[in-house]
mmCIF file of C-alpha atoms and ligand atoms in Angstrom:
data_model
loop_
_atom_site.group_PDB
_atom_site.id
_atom_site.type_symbol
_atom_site.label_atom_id
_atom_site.label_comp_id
_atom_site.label_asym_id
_atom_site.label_seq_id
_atom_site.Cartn_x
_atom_site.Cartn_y
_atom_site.Cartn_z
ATOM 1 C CA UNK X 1 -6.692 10.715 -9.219
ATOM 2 C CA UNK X 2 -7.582 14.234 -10.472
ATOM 3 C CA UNK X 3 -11.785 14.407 -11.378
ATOM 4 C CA UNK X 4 -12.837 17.862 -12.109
ATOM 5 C CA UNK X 5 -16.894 18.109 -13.750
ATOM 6 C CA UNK X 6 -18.168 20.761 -15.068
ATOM 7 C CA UNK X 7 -15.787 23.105 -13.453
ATOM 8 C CA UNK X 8 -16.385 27.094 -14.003
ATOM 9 C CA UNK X 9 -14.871 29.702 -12.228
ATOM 10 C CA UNK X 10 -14.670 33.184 -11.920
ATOM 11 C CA UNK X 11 -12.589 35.640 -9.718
ATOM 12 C CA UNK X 12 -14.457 38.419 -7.498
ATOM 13 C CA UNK X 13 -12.845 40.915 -9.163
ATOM 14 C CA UNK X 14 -12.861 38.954 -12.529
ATOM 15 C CA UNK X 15 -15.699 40.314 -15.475
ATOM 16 C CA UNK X 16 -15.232 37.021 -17.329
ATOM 17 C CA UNK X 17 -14.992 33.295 -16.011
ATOM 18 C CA UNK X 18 -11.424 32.595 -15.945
ATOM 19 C CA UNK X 19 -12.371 28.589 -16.305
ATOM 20 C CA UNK X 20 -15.486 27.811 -17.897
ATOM 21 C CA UNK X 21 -17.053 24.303 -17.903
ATOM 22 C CA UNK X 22 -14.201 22.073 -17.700
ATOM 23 C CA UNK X 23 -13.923 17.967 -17.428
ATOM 24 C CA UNK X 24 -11.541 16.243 -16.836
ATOM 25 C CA UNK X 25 -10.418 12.973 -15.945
ATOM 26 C CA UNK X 26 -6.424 12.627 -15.058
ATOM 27 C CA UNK X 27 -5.773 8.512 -13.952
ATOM 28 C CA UNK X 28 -3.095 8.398 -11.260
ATOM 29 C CA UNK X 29 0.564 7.968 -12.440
ATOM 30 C CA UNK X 30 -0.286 10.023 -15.784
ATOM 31 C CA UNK X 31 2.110 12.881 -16.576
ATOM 32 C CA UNK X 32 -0.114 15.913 -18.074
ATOM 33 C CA UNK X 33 1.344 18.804 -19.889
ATOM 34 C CA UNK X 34 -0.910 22.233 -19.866
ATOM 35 C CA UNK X 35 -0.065 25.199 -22.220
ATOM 36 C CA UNK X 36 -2.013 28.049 -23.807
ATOM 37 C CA UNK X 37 -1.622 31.586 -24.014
ATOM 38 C CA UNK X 38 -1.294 33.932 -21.584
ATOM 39 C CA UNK X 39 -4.291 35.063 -19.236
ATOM 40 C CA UNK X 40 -5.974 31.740 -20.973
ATOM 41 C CA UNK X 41 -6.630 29.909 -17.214
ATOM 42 C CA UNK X 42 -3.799 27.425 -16.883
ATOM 43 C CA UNK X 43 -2.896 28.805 -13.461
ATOM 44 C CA UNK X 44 -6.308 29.462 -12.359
ATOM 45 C CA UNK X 45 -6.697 25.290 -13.242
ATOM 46 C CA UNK X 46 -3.764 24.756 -11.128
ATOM 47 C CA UNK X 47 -5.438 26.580 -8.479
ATOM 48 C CA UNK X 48 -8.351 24.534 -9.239
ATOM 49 C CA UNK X 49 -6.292 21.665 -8.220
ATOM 50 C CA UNK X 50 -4.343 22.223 -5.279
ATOM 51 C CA UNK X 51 -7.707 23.877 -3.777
ATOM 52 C CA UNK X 52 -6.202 27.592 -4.027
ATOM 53 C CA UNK X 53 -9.822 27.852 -5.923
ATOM 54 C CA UNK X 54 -12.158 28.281 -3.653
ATOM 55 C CA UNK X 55 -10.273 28.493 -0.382
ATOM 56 C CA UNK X 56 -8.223 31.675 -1.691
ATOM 57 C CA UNK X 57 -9.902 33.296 -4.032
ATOM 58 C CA UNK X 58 -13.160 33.837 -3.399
ATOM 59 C CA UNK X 59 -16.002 33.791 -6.530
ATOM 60 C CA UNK X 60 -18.194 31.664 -8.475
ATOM 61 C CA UNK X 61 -17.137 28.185 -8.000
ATOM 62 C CA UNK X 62 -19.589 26.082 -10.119
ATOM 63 C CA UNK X 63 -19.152 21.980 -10.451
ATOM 64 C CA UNK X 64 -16.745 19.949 -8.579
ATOM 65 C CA UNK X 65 -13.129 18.684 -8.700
ATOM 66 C CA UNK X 66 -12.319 15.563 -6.653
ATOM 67 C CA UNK X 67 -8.706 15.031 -5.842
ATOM 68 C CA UNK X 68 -8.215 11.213 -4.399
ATOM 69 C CA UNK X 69 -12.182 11.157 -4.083
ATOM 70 C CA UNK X 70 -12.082 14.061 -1.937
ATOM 71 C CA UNK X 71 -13.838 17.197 -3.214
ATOM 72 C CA UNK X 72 -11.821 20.350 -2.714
ATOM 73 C CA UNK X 73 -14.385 22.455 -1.673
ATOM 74 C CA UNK X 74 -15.085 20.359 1.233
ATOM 75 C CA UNK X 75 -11.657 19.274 2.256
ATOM 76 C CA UNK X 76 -9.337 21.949 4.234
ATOM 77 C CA UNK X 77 -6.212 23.558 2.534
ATOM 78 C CA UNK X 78 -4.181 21.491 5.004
ATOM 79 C CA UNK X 79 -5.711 18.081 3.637
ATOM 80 C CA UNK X 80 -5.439 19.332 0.562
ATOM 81 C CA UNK X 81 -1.562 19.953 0.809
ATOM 82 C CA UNK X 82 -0.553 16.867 1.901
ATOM 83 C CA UNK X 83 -2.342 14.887 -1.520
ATOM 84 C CA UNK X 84 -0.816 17.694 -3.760
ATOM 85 C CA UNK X 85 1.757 19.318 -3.727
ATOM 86 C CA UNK X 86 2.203 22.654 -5.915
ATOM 87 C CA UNK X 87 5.129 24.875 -7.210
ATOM 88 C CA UNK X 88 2.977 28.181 -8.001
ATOM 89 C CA UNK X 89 4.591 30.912 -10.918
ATOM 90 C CA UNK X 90 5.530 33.244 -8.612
ATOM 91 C CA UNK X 91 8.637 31.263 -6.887
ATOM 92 C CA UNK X 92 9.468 34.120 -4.297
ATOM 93 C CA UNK X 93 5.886 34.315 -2.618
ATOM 94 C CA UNK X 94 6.386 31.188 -2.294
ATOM 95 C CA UNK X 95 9.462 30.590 0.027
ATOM 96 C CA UNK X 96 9.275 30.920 3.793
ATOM 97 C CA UNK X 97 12.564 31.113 4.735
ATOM 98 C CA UNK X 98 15.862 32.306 4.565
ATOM 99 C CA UNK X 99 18.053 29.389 4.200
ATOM 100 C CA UNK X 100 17.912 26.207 1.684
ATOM 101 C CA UNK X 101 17.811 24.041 4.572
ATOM 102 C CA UNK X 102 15.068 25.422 6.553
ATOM 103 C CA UNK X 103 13.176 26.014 3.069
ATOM 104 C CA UNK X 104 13.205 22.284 2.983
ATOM 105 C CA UNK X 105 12.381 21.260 6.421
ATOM 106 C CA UNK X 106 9.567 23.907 6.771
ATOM 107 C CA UNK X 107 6.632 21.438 5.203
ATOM 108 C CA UNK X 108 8.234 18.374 6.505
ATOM 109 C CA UNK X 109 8.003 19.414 9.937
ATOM 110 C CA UNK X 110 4.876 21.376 9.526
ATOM 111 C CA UNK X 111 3.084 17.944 8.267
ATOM 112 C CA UNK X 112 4.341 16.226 11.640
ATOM 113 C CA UNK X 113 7.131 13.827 9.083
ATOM 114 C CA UNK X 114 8.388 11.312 11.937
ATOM 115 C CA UNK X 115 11.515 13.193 12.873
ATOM 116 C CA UNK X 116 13.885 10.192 11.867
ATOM 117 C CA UNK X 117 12.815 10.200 8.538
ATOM 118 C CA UNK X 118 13.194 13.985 8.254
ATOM 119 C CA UNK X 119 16.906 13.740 7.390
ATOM 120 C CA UNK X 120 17.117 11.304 4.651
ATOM 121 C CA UNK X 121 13.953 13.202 2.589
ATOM 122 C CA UNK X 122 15.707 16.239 2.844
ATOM 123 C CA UNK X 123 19.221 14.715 1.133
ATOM 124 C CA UNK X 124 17.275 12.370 -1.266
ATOM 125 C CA UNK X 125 15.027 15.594 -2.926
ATOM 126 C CA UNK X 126 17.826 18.066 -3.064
ATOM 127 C CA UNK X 127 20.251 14.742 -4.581
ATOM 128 C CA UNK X 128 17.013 14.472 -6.988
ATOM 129 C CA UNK X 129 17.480 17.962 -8.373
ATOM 130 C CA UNK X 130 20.511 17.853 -8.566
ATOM 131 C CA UNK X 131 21.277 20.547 -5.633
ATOM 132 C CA UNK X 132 22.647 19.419 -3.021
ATOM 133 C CA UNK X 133 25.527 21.663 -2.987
ATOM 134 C CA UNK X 134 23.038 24.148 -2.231
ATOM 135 C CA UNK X 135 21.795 22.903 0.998
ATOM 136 C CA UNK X 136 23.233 25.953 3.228
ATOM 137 C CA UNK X 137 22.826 28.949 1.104
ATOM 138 C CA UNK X 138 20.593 31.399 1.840
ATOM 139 C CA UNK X 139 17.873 31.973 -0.788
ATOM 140 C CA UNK X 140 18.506 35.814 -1.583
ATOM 141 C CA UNK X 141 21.712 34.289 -3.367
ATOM 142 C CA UNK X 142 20.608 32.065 -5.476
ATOM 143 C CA UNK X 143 19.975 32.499 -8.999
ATOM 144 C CA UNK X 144 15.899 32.192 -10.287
ATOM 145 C CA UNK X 145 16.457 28.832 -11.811
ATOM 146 C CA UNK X 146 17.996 27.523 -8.657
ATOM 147 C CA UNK X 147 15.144 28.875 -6.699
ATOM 148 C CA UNK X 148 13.130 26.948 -8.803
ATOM 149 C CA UNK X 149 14.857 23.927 -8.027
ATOM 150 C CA UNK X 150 14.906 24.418 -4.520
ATOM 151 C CA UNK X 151 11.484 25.082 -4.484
ATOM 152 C CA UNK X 152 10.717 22.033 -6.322
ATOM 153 C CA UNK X 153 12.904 19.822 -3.913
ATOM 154 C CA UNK X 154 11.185 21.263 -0.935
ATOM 155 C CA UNK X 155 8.189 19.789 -2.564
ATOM 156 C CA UNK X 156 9.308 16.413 -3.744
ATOM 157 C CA UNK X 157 10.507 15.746 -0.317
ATOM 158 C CA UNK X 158 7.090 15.300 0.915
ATOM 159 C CA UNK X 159 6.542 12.736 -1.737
ATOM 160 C CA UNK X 160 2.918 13.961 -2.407
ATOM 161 C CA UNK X 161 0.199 11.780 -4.513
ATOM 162 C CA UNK X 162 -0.123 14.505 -7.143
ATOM 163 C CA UNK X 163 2.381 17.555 -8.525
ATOM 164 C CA UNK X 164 1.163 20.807 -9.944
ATOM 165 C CA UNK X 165 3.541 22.829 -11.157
ATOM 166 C CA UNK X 166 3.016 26.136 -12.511
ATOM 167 C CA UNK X 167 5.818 27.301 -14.815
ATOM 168 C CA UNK X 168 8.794 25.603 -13.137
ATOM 169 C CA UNK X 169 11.248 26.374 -15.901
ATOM 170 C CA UNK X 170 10.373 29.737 -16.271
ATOM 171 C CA UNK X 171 13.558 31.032 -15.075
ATOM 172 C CA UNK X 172 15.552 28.167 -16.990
ATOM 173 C CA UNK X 173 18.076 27.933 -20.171
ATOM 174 C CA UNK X 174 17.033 25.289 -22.203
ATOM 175 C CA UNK X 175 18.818 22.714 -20.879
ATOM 176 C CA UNK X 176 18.266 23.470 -17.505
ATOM 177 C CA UNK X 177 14.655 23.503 -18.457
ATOM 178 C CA UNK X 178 15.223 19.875 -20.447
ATOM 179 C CA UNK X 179 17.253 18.852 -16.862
ATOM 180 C CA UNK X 180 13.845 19.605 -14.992
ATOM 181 C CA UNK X 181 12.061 17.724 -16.869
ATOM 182 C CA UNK X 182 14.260 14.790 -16.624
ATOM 183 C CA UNK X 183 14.224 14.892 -12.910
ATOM 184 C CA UNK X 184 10.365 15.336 -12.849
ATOM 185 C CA UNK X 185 9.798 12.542 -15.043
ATOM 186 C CA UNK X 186 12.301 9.784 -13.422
ATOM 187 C CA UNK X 187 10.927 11.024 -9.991
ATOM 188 C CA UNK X 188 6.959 10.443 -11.487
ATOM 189 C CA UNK X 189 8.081 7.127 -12.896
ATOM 190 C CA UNK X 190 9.607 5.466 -10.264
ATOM 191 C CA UNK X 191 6.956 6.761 -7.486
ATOM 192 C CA UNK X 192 3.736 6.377 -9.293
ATOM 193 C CA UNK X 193 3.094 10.400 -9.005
ATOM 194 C CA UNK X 194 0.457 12.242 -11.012
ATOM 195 C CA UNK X 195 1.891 15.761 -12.281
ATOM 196 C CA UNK X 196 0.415 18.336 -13.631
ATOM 197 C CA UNK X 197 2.735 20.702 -15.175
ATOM 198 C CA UNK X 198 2.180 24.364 -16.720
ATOM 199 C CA UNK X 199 4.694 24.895 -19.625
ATOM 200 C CA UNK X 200 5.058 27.362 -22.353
ATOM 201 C CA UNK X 201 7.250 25.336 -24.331
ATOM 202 C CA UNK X 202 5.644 23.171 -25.975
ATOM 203 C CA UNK X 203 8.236 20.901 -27.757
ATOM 204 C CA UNK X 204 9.958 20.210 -24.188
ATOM 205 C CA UNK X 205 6.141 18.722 -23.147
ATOM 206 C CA UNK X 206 5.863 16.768 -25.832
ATOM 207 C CA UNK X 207 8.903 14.732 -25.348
ATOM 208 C CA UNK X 208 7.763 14.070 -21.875
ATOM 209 C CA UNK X 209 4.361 14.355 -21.494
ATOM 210 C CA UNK X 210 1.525 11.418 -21.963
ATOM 211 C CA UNK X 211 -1.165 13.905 -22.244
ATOM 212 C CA UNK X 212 -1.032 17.610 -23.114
ATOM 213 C CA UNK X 213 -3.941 20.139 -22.955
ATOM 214 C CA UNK X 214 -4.253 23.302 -24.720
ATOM 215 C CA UNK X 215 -6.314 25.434 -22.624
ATOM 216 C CA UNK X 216 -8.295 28.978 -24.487
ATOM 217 C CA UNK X 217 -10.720 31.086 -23.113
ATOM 218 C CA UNK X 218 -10.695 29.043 -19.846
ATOM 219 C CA UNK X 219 -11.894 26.139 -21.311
ATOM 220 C CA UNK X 220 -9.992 22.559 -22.352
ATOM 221 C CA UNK X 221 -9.287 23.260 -26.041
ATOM 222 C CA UNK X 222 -7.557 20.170 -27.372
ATOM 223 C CA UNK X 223 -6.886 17.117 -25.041
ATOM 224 C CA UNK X 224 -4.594 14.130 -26.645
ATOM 225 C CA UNK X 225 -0.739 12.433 -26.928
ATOM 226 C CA UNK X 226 1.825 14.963 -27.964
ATOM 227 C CA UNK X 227 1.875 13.405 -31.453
ATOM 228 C CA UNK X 228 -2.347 13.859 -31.803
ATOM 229 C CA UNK X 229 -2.235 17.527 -30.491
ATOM 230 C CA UNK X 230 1.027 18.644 -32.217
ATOM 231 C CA UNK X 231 -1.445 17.269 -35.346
ATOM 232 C CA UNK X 232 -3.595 20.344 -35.094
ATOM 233 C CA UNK X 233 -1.351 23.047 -36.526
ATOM 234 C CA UNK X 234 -3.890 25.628 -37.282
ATOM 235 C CA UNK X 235 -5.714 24.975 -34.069
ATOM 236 C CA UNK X 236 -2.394 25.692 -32.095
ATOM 237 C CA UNK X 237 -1.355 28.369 -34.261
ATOM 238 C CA UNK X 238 -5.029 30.171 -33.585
ATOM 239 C CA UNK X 239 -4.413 29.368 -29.761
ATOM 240 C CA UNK X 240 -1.253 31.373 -29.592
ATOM 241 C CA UNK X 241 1.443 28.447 -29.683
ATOM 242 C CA UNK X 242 4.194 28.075 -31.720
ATOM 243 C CA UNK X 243 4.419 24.597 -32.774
ATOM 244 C CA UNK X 244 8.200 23.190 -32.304
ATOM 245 C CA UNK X 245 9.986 23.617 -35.113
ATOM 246 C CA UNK X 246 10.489 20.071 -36.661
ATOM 247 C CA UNK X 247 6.688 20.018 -36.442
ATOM 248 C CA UNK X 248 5.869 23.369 -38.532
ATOM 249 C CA UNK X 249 8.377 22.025 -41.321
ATOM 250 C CA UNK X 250 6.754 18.196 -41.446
ATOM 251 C CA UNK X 251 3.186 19.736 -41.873
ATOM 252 C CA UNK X 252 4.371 22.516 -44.147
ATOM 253 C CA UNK X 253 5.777 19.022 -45.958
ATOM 254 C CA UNK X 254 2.885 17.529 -45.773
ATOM 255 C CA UNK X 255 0.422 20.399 -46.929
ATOM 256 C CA UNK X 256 2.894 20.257 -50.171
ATOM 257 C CA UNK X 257 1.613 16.765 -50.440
ATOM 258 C CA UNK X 258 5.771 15.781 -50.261
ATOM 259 C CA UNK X 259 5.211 13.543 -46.568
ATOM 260 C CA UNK X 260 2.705 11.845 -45.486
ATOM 261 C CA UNK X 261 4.264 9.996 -42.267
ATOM 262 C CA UNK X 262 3.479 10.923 -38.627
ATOM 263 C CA UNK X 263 3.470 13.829 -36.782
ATOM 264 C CA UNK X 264 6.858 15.172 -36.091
ATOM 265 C CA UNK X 265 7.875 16.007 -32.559
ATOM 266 C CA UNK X 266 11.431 16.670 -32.570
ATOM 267 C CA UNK X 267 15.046 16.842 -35.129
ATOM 268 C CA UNK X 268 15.326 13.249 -34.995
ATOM 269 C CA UNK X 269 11.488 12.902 -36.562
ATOM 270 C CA UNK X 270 12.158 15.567 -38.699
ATOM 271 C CA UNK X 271 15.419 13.965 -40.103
ATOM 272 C CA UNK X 272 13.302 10.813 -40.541
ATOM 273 C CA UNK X 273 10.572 12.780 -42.442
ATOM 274 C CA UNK X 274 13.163 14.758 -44.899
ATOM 275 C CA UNK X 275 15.012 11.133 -45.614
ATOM 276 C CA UNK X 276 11.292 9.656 -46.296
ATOM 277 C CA UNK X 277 10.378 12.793 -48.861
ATOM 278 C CA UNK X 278 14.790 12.649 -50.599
ATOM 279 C CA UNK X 279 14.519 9.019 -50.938
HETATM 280 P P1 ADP R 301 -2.648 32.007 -17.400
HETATM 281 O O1 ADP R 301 -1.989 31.312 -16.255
HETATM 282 O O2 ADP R 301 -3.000 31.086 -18.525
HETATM 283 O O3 ADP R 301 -1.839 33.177 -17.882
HETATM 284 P P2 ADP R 301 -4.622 32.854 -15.432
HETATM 285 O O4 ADP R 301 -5.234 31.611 -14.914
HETATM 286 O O5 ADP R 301 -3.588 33.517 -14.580
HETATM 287 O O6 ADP R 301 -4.049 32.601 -16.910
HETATM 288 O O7 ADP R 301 -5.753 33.918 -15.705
HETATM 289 C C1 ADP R 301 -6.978 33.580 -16.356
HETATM 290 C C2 ADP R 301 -7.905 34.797 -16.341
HETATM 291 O O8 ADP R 301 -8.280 35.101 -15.011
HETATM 292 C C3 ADP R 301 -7.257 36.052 -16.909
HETATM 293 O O9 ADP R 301 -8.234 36.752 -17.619
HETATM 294 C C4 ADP R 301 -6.847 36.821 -15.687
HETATM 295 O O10 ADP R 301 -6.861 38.206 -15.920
HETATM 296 C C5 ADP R 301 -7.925 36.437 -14.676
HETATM 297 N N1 ADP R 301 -7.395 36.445 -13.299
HETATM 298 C C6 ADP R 301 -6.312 35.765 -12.851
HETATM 299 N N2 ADP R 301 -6.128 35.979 -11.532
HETATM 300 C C7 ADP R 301 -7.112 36.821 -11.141
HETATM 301 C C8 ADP R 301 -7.478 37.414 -9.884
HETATM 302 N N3 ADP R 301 -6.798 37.171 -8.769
HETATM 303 N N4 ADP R 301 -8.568 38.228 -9.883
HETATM 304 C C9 ADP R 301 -9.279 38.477 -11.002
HETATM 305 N N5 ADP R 301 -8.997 37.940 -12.208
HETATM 306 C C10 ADP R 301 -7.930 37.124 -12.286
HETATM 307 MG MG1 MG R 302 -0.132 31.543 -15.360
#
């Protein structure tokens, strides 16, 4: 669904290439985490994606990235839109209107939806996340994390081919983050969508992810399953990311030769791993 070849980017303004010579292959239906440090080029791959990069930002645009078989570079913004649909980091530059409502009708109507099915999109995404009571607010009162939502809504509703999400639980407690999540994944499952989703923590990715990628430097550091990436301790320490918690104390186990199971992704592996090294 997603092909991107020996993709390398960098900004007019930028000194550095903010993506340097990545490939990737994403099949459709898969649900790919992205994390890194900051300034390390996960939005600038979002961009990359939704066609932001080039039609945006101008720059050096080397390789390709195919979305659907179509190449971005070649395909308008508008075409581009209705195969994927993005939530970017900054949520507020983001909204067009004033009201909920109008927030979510704005891209249906703007893609020419046939007006009788208009209605029952609307209901079904805000139902979805979980917002429906919000329907007639207006925007300037809601919260960050229920902008979020909303935002996200306004996007399911269109039921696009691919997701890219940049952030969308920025704003979030944890388990409003974990609720997200949820949502996105049922929503992926039961409609075959590819997502692409930026997140900085990593332990919520790796519970539902099927693929996460550490980007640093602009480039695709580690590509694998949760369990295979959350593996490479030292790599993701020297990337900037804290491994979760149950994962540092099964490896710090492990490098004290006391465990030698797998990889540890959450409490209840961890409580399996201590029982294995106390038996
Ligand atoms: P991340 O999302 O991982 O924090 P970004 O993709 O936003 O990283 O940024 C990657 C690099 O590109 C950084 O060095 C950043 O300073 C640079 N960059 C991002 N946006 C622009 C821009 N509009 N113009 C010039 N450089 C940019
Ligand atoms: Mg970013």
């Amino acid at each position: 669904m997603i092909e991107i070849s020996n993709l390398s980017f960098r900004y007019r303004e930028g000194e550095d290439l903010a993506l340097r010579n990545v490939s990737l292959t994403i099949p459709s239906g898969q649900f790919v985490g992205v994390t890194g440090a900051a300034g390390s080029g996960k939005s600038t791959l979002t961009y990359a994606i939704n066609g932001i990069v080039p039609h945006c930002y101008p720059g050096d645009f080397y390789g390709a990235v195919r979305i659907d078989g179509h190449d971005t570079a070649e395909t308008s913004l508008t075409d581009l839109s209705r195969l994927v649909g993005s939530v970017c980091q900054d949520i507020d530059s983001q909204m067009v209107s004033s009201v909920v409502e109008d927030e979510m009708l704005f891209g249906l109507e703007n893609f020419g939806f046939p007006k009788d099915e208009i209605e029952g999109r609307v209901t079904r995404a805000l139902a979805d996340m979980g917002i429906s009571d919000l329907r007639d607010r207006a925007i300037s009162s809601l919260s960050g994390g229920q902008k979020q939502k909303v935002a996200v809504a306004a996007i399911l509703a269109m039921e696009p081919a691919v997701l890219v999400l940049d952030e969308p639980t920025a704003e979030l407690d944890p388990a409003s983050s974990k609720g997200v999540f949820d949502l996105l994944a049922r929503y992926a499952r039961i409609h075959g969508t590819t997502v692409v989703v930026v997140e900085q923590k990593i332990a919520l990715l790796s519970a539902y992810a099927d693929r996460i990628l550490i980007v640093k430097d602009g480039g695709v550091y580690l590509d694998g399953a949760p369990a295979d990436v959350l593996a490479h301790a030292d790599e993701l320490r020297e990337s900037g990311i804290n491994c979760p918690r149950a994962t540092s104390l099964a490896n710090r186990l492990r490098a004290r030769g006391l465990y030698a199971g797998p990889v540890c992704r959450n409490v209840d592996d961890a409580v399996a791993a201590v029982e294995e090294v106390i038996a």
